[in-house]
């Protein structure tokens, strides 16, 4: 249906067991902008344009927690040394989370534009952020004043600490790579031939950056260029290093992901060349598996050794939650909503509240779900008539203050089919 655009994240991680075939992590209604893996490899954290982040148990193959705080896209995520999590978004805010808590432990605010990237210092004592306000932020986690490092003249897109924690590297649209001393001093500035979108620093201090010209460039720890590798003709939007530092993944805007041998300075394989645009990449600690986050809202798994997908299309198709309603027009209207909402309380939690028992329930009253204060103040009872009105007027007009993406169903026939389907499918 072309009338609806879902921007919600599903909390359902498919098979990650001993067999080579797995299901995709499907359900994001918007691009998966960031993926991070915990140091022990047991947990993943993803951030999306849907304004949410999710903590995933890779052992249990399930979502442990949906993190809802940001008012705009979650562009960057990371794990702290103590196991807590950091998320940063297009709303210019950084939130620090403890697993299981519904609200952030800390919130940092000073950026005046979207945050594009974050990094955790090697000692875990501070965060660094890259922002489109042309600044790099430094945030002490145990208290103390934040710093704003000024100097870039355009959007700052990437930031990374050096292994000793004594310097910070940033890159931006202004073609500049800056190496900032963490004590007082003037940064070293390296001008490169292309706008820069991402940066990584290896354990041996080598700096790697990805540009809009499709090239990966390698520099010494003091900023001297040592070579470059072309990964294609389109812009590189994300970089990831394997845990052993031997491999580098470079995601390109056309959906291809190049895997490079870092020491040999060569592309060893390319994957996902025919897939959707890739926004994020992350290696698992086994150095053999790569996760990619796509513009279609799916997280895919790949064999680094062969470049083959580890996802089973059969598994994905068989897990269609609407398979039992084949041929039901109302179910097809509802299909775009599946990314956010389940029909049964027994289904795995998703980014939006379950619709089980919807009719007769007061808005923002479902226990265990975090609703906005604006919704809690409304006097709406969900009925076929009020649901139809929601999609006739649109969420922003009918329920102002909602984080539900703006969407309307222009056809009265489609609205009727949807409300009748919900009455059948959500009754307890």
Coordinates of C-alpha atoms in Angstrom, one line a residue:
X1 CA 0.0 0.0 0.0
X2 CA 1.6 3.3 -1.0
X3 CA -0.4 5.4 1.4
X4 CA 1.5 4.4 4.5
X5 CA 5.1 4.5 5.6
X6 CA 5.9 2.7 8.8
X7 CA 8.9 3.9 10.8
X8 CA 8.8 1.5 13.6
X9 CA 11.2 -1.2 14.8
X10 CA 10.2 -4.8 15.4
X11 CA 11.7 -6.6 18.4
X12 CA 12.1 -10.0 16.9
X13 CA 15.4 -11.6 16.1
X14 CA 15.2 -14.7 14.0
X15 CA 17.4 -17.9 14.2
X16 CA 21.0 -17.3 15.2
X17 CA 21.6 -20.9 16.0
X18 CA 24.2 -23.5 14.9
X19 CA 22.9 -24.0 11.4
X20 CA 24.1 -21.7 8.6
X21 CA 20.6 -20.4 7.7
X22 CA 19.0 -17.6 9.8
X23 CA 16.1 -15.3 9.5
X24 CA 16.7 -11.6 8.9
X25 CA 16.1 -9.1 11.7
X26 CA 13.1 -7.6 9.9
X27 CA 10.6 -4.9 10.9
X28 CA 12.4 -1.6 10.9
X29 CA 10.1 0.9 9.2
X30 CA 13.1 3.1 8.5
X31 CA 16.8 2.7 7.8
X32 CA 18.8 0.8 10.4
X33 CA 21.3 3.6 11.0
X34 CA 23.6 2.1 13.6
X35 CA 24.6 -1.3 15.0
X36 CA 26.9 -2.1 17.9
X37 CA 28.0 -5.3 19.5
X38 CA 28.9 -5.8 23.1
X39 CA 32.5 -6.8 24.0
X40 CA 31.5 -10.3 24.9
X41 CA 29.5 -10.7 21.7
X42 CA 26.3 -11.7 23.5
X43 CA 24.3 -8.5 22.9
X44 CA 23.7 -6.2 20.0
X45 CA 22.3 -2.7 20.0
X46 CA 20.6 -1.2 17.0
X47 CA 19.4 2.4 16.3
X48 CA 17.0 3.4 13.6
X49 CA 15.3 6.3 11.8
X50 CA 12.2 5.2 13.7
X51 CA 13.5 7.1 16.8
X52 CA 14.0 3.8 18.8
X53 CA 16.9 1.6 19.7
X54 CA 16.7 -2.1 20.7
X55 CA 19.0 -4.2 22.9
X56 CA 19.1 -7.8 21.5
X57 CA 20.2 -10.9 23.2
X58 CA 22.1 -12.9 20.6
X59 CA 22.1 -16.0 22.7
X60 CA 18.4 -16.0 23.4
X61 CA 17.7 -14.8 19.8
X62 CA 15.3 -12.2 21.1
X63 CA 14.9 -8.5 21.9
X64 CA 15.5 -7.7 25.6
X65 CA 14.5 -4.1 25.6
X66 CA 13.2 -1.3 23.3
X67 CA 14.7 2.0 24.2
X68 CA 12.4 5.0 23.5
X69 CA 13.6 8.5 24.3
X70 CA 14.8 10.3 21.3
X71 CA 12.4 12.6 19.3
X72 CA 14.2 11.9 16.0
X73 CA 16.3 9.3 14.3
X74 CA 18.8 7.3 16.4
X75 CA 22.0 7.7 14.4
X76 CA 24.6 6.3 16.7
X77 CA 24.7 3.6 19.4
X78 CA 27.5 2.1 21.6
X79 CA 28.2 0.0 24.6
X80 CA 30.0 1.4 27.6
X81 CA 32.7 -0.5 29.5
X82 CA 30.3 -1.1 32.4
X83 CA 27.7 -2.7 30.1
X84 CA 25.5 0.3 29.9
X85 CA 24.4 1.7 26.5
X86 CA 24.7 5.0 24.7
X87 CA 22.3 6.3 22.1
X88 CA 22.6 9.6 20.1
X89 CA 20.2 11.1 17.7
X90 CA 19.1 13.7 15.2
X91 CA 17.5 15.5 18.1
X92 CA 21.0 16.4 19.3
X93 CA 20.8 14.5 22.5
X94 CA 22.8 11.6 24.0
X95 CA 21.2 9.2 26.4
X96 CA 22.9 6.7 28.7
X97 CA 20.9 3.5 29.5
X98 CA 21.0 0.7 32.0
X99 CA 19.5 -2.6 30.7
X100 CA 16.0 -3.0 32.0
X101 CA 15.3 0.6 32.9
X102 CA 12.7 2.4 31.0
X103 CA 14.3 5.9 31.3
X104 CA 17.9 7.0 30.6
X105 CA 20.3 7.3 33.5
X106 CA 21.8 10.4 32.0
X107 CA 21.0 12.8 29.2
X108 CA 23.5 15.1 27.6
X109 CA 22.4 18.1 25.6
X110 CA 24.6 20.8 23.9
X111 CA 24.7 20.0 20.2
X112 CA 22.5 22.3 18.1
X113 CA 22.0 19.9 15.2
X114 CA 21.8 16.1 14.6
X115 CA 24.5 13.8 16.0
X116 CA 25.9 11.5 13.4
X117 CA 28.4 9.4 15.3
X118 CA 29.6 8.5 18.8
X119 CA 32.7 6.9 20.2
X120 CA 33.5 5.5 23.7
X121 CA 37.0 6.3 25.0
X122 CA 39.3 3.3 25.7
X123 CA 39.1 3.8 29.4
X124 CA 35.3 4.1 29.3
X125 CA 35.3 7.5 31.1
X126 CA 34.0 9.7 28.3
X127 CA 32.0 9.8 25.1
X128 CA 32.8 11.8 21.9
X129 CA 30.1 12.8 19.4
X130 CA 30.2 14.2 15.8
X131 CA 27.5 16.6 14.9
X132 CA 26.1 18.5 12.0
X133 CA 26.5 21.7 14.0
X134 CA 30.2 21.5 12.9
X135 CA 31.4 20.5 16.4
X136 CA 32.8 17.5 18.2
X137 CA 31.5 17.0 21.7
X138 CA 33.3 15.4 24.6
X139 CA 31.2 14.1 27.5
X140 CA 32.7 12.9 30.8
X141 CA 30.4 10.1 32.1
X142 CA 31.2 10.5 35.7
X143 CA 30.5 14.2 35.8
X144 CA 32.3 17.4 34.9
X145 CA 32.0 19.9 32.1
X146 CA 31.5 18.9 28.5
X147 CA 33.7 20.3 25.8
X148 CA 32.8 21.4 22.3
X149 CA 35.7 21.2 19.8
X150 CA 35.2 23.8 17.1
X151 CA 37.1 24.0 13.8
X152 CA 35.2 22.0 11.1
X153 CA 33.4 24.2 8.7
X154 CA 30.8 21.7 7.6
X155 CA 28.9 18.7 9.1
X156 CA 31.0 16.4 11.2
X157 CA 30.1 12.8 10.3
X158 CA 32.5 10.5 12.2
X159 CA 34.6 10.4 15.3
X160 CA 36.9 7.8 16.9
X161 CA 39.4 7.7 19.8
X162 CA 43.0 6.5 19.3
X163 CA 43.9 3.3 21.2
X164 CA 45.8 5.1 23.9
X165 CA 42.9 7.6 24.4
X166 CA 45.3 10.5 24.1
X167 CA 43.7 11.8 20.8
X168 CA 40.4 12.0 19.0
X169 CA 39.9 11.8 15.3
X170 CA 37.0 13.5 13.5
X171 CA 36.0 13.7 9.8
X172 CA 33.5 15.8 7.9
X173 CA 32.0 17.1 4.7
X174 CA 34.7 19.8 4.7
X175 CA 37.3 17.2 3.5
X176 CA 39.1 17.5 6.8
X177 CA 40.4 14.8 9.1
X178 CA 41.3 16.4 12.4
X179 CA 43.4 14.7 15.1
X180 CA 42.5 16.4 18.4
X181 CA 44.8 16.1 21.5
X182 CA 42.8 15.3 24.6
X183 CA 44.9 17.7 26.5
X184 CA 45.2 21.4 25.5
X185 CA 46.7 21.8 22.1
X186 CA 46.1 22.6 18.5
X187 CA 44.7 19.8 16.3
X188 CA 46.5 18.4 13.3
X189 CA 44.4 19.0 10.2
X190 CA 44.7 16.8 7.1
X191 CA 42.9 17.8 3.9
X192 CA 41.7 14.9 1.8
X193 CA 40.3 14.9 -1.7
X194 CA 36.7 14.0 -0.8
X195 CA 34.0 14.8 1.7
X196 CA 34.4 12.2 4.5
X197 CA 31.5 10.2 6.0
X198 CA 33.1 7.7 8.4
X199 CA 36.3 7.0 10.4
X200 CA 37.8 4.1 12.3
X201 CA 41.0 3.7 14.2
X202 CA 42.7 0.3 14.5
X203 CA 44.4 -1.1 17.6
X204 CA 47.8 -0.3 16.1
X205 CA 46.9 3.3 15.6
X206 CA 46.2 3.3 11.9
X207 CA 43.4 5.7 10.9
X208 CA 40.9 4.7 8.2
X209 CA 38.4 6.9 6.7
X210 CA 35.6 6.5 4.0
X211 CA 34.8 9.2 1.5
X212 CA 32.0 10.3 -0.8
X213 CA 34.2 9.2 -3.7
X214 CA 34.0 5.6 -2.7
X215 CA 37.6 5.4 -1.5
X216 CA 38.9 4.1 1.8
X217 CA 42.0 6.0 2.8
X218 CA 44.7 4.8 5.3
X219 CA 46.7 7.2 7.4
X220 CA 49.4 6.8 10.1
X221 CA 48.5 7.9 13.7
X222 CA 50.0 11.3 13.0
X223 CA 48.0 11.8 9.8
X224 CA 50.3 10.8 7.0
X225 CA 48.5 9.1 4.1
X226 CA 49.8 5.6 3.3
X227 CA 47.4 4.5 0.6
X228 CA 43.9 4.2 -0.6
X229 CA 41.5 1.5 -2.0
X230 CA 38.6 2.1 -4.2
X231 CA 35.5 0.2 -3.2
X232 CA 33.2 1.4 -6.0
X233 CA 31.9 4.6 -7.5
X234 CA 29.4 5.5 -4.8
X235 CA 29.8 7.1 -1.4
X236 CA 31.0 5.1 1.6
X237 CA 28.5 5.7 4.5
X238 CA 29.8 3.4 7.2
X239 CA 33.0 1.5 8.3
X240 CA 33.6 -1.4 10.7
X241 CA 36.8 -3.2 11.8
X242 CA 36.9 -6.8 12.7
X243 CA 37.8 -7.6 16.3
X244 CA 41.3 -8.9 15.2
X245 CA 41.8 -5.8 13.1
X246 CA 42.5 -7.8 10.0
X247 CA 39.4 -6.9 8.0
X248 CA 37.5 -3.7 7.3
X249 CA 33.9 -3.5 6.0
X250 CA 32.9 -0.4 4.0
X251 CA 29.2 0.1 3.3
X252 CA 28.4 2.0 0.2
X253 CA 25.3 4.1 -0.5
X254 CA 24.2 1.8 -3.4
X255 CA 23.9 -1.2 -1.1
X256 CA 27.2 -2.9 -1.7
X257 CA 29.5 -3.8 1.2
X258 CA 33.2 -4.2 0.4
X259 CA 35.3 -6.4 2.8
X260 CA 39.0 -5.3 2.7
X261 CA 42.2 -7.0 3.9
X262 CA 43.5 -4.1 5.9
X263 CA 47.2 -5.0 5.6
X264 CA 47.1 -6.1 2.0
X265 CA 45.2 -2.9 1.0
X266 CA 42.8 -4.9 -1.2
X267 CA 39.1 -5.8 -1.6
X268 CA 38.7 -9.5 -0.9
X269 CA 35.0 -9.7 -1.6
X270 CA 31.9 -7.6 -2.1
X271 CA 28.4 -8.5 -0.8
X272 CA 24.9 -7.2 -1.1
X273 CA 25.6 -5.5 -4.3
X274 CA 22.0 -6.0 -5.5
X275 CA 20.4 -5.2 -2.1
X276 CA 18.9 -2.0 -0.6
X277 CA 21.1 0.8 0.6
X278 CA 23.2 -0.1 3.6
X279 CA 23.5 2.4 6.4
X280 CA 25.4 0.4 9.1
X281 CA 27.8 -2.5 9.5
X282 CA 29.3 -4.4 12.4
X283 CA 31.4 -7.5 12.8
X284 CA 30.6 -10.1 15.4
X285 CA 33.6 -11.1 17.6
X286 CA 34.1 -14.3 15.6
X287 CA 35.6 -12.2 12.8
X288 CA 33.6 -14.3 10.4
X289 CA 30.1 -12.8 10.5
X290 CA 29.0 -9.3 9.4
X291 CA 25.8 -7.6 10.2
X292 CA 24.4 -5.0 7.9
X293 CA 21.6 -2.5 8.5
X294 CA 19.5 -1.7 5.5
X295 CA 17.3 1.1 4.3
X296 CA 14.5 -1.4 4.0
X297 CA 14.5 -1.9 7.8
X298 CA 16.2 -5.3 7.8
X299 CA 19.4 -6.4 9.5
X300 CA 21.1 -9.0 7.4
X301 CA 23.8 -11.6 8.3
X302 CA 26.7 -12.4 6.0
X303 CA 29.6 -14.8 5.9
X304 CA 32.8 -12.8 5.8
X305 CA 34.7 -15.8 4.3
X306 CA 32.4 -16.4 1.4
X307 CA 30.4 -13.2 1.0
X308 CA 27.2 -15.3 1.1
X309 CA 24.0 -14.4 2.9
X310 CA 23.4 -16.4 6.1
X311 CA 19.7 -15.5 6.0
X312 CA 17.0 -17.9 4.9
X313 CA 14.4 -16.3 2.7
X314 CA 12.2 -19.4 3.4
X315 CA 12.4 -18.8 7.1
X316 CA 11.4 -15.1 6.6
X317 CA 8.5 -16.0 4.4
X318 CA 7.2 -18.6 6.7
X319 CA 7.2 -16.2 9.7
X320 CA 4.8 -13.8 8.1
X321 CA 2.4 -12.8 10.9
X322 CA -0.4 -12.2 8.4
X323 CA 0.0 -15.5 6.6
X324 CA -3.2 -16.8 8.3
X325 CA -5.2 -13.9 6.8
X326 CA -4.3 -14.4 3.1
X327 CA -6.9 -12.9 0.9
X328 CA -8.2 -10.6 3.6
X329 CA -8.3 -7.0 2.3
X330 CA -8.2 -5.6 5.8
X331 CA -5.1 -7.6 6.6
X332 CA -3.4 -6.2 3.5
X333 CA -4.2 -2.7 4.6
X334 CA -2.8 -3.6 8.0
X335 CA 0.4 -5.1 6.6
X336 CA 2.4 -1.8 6.8
X337 CA 1.5 -1.7 10.6
X338 CA 3.1 -5.0 11.3
X339 CA 6.5 -3.4 11.7
X340 CA 5.3 -1.7 14.9
X341 CA 2.3 -3.6 16.3
X342 CA 1.4 -7.2 17.1
X343 CA -2.1 -8.6 17.1
X344 CA -1.5 -11.0 20.1
X345 CA -0.1 -10.5 23.6
X346 CA 1.9 -13.6 23.1
X347 CA 4.0 -12.2 20.2
X348 CA 7.4 -10.8 20.8
X349 CA 7.4 -7.1 21.8
X350 CA 7.7 -4.5 19.0
X351 CA 8.3 -0.8 19.0
X352 CA 4.6 0.0 19.2
X353 CA 2.1 -1.3 21.7
X354 CA 0.3 -4.6 21.0
X355 CA -3.2 -4.2 19.6
X356 CA -4.5 -7.2 21.4
X357 CA -7.8 -6.2 23.0
X358 CA -7.7 -2.8 21.3
X359 CA -11.4 -2.0 21.0
X360 CA -12.8 -0.6 24.2
X361 CA -9.4 0.4 25.5
X362 CA -8.6 4.0 26.5
X363 CA -5.7 5.6 24.6
X364 CA -2.3 5.4 26.3
X365 CA -3.6 3.0 29.0
X366 CA -1.9 -0.3 28.1
X367 CA 0.2 -1.4 31.0
X368 CA 4.0 -1.8 30.5
X369 CA 4.2 0.6 27.5
X370 CA 5.8 4.0 27.7
X371 CA 3.3 6.6 26.2
X372 CA 3.9 10.3 25.8
X373 CA 2.4 12.6 28.3
X374 CA 0.4 14.2 25.5
X375 CA -1.4 11.0 24.8
X376 CA -2.1 10.2 28.4
X377 CA -4.1 13.4 28.7
X378 CA -6.4 12.5 25.8
X379 CA -9.9 11.2 26.2
X380 CA -10.2 8.7 23.3
X381 CA -11.6 5.2 23.5
X382 CA -10.4 3.0 20.7
X383 CA -13.4 1.8 18.6
X384 CA -13.8 1.1 14.9
X385 CA -15.0 4.7 14.5
X386 CA -12.0 6.3 16.4
X387 CA -9.5 4.1 14.6
X388 CA -11.0 5.1 11.2
X389 CA -10.9 8.8 12.3
X390 CA -7.2 8.4 13.2
X391 CA -6.3 7.3 9.7
X392 CA -8.7 9.7 8.0
X393 CA -7.2 12.8 9.7
X394 CA -3.7 11.4 10.3
X395 CA -2.0 10.8 13.7
X396 CA -0.5 14.3 14.0
X397 CA -3.9 15.9 13.7
X398 CA -6.0 13.4 15.7
X399 CA -3.4 12.5 18.4
X400 CA -1.0 15.4 18.5
X401 CA 2.1 14.6 20.5
X402 CA 2.3 11.0 19.2
X403 CA 5.5 9.5 17.9
X404 CA 3.5 7.5 15.4
X405 CA 4.6 8.4 11.8
X406 CA 2.3 10.5 9.8
X407 CA 0.1 8.3 7.7
X408 CA -3.4 8.5 6.3
X409 CA -5.8 6.1 4.5
X410 CA -7.6 8.2 2.0
X411 CA -10.1 5.5 1.0
X412 CA -13.2 5.0 3.2
X413 CA -13.4 1.5 1.9
X414 CA -9.9 0.7 3.0
X415 CA -10.5 2.3 6.4
X416 CA -13.6 0.1 6.9
X417 CA -11.7 -3.0 5.9
X418 CA -8.9 -2.2 8.4
X419 CA -11.3 -1.6 11.3
X420 CA -13.2 -4.7 10.6
X421 CA -10.0 -6.7 10.4
X422 CA -8.8 -5.3 13.7
X423 CA -12.1 -6.3 15.3
X424 CA -11.6 -9.9 14.2
X425 CA -7.9 -10.2 14.8
X426 CA -7.4 -8.4 18.1
X427 CA -10.4 -9.6 20.1
X428 CA -9.4 -11.7 23.1

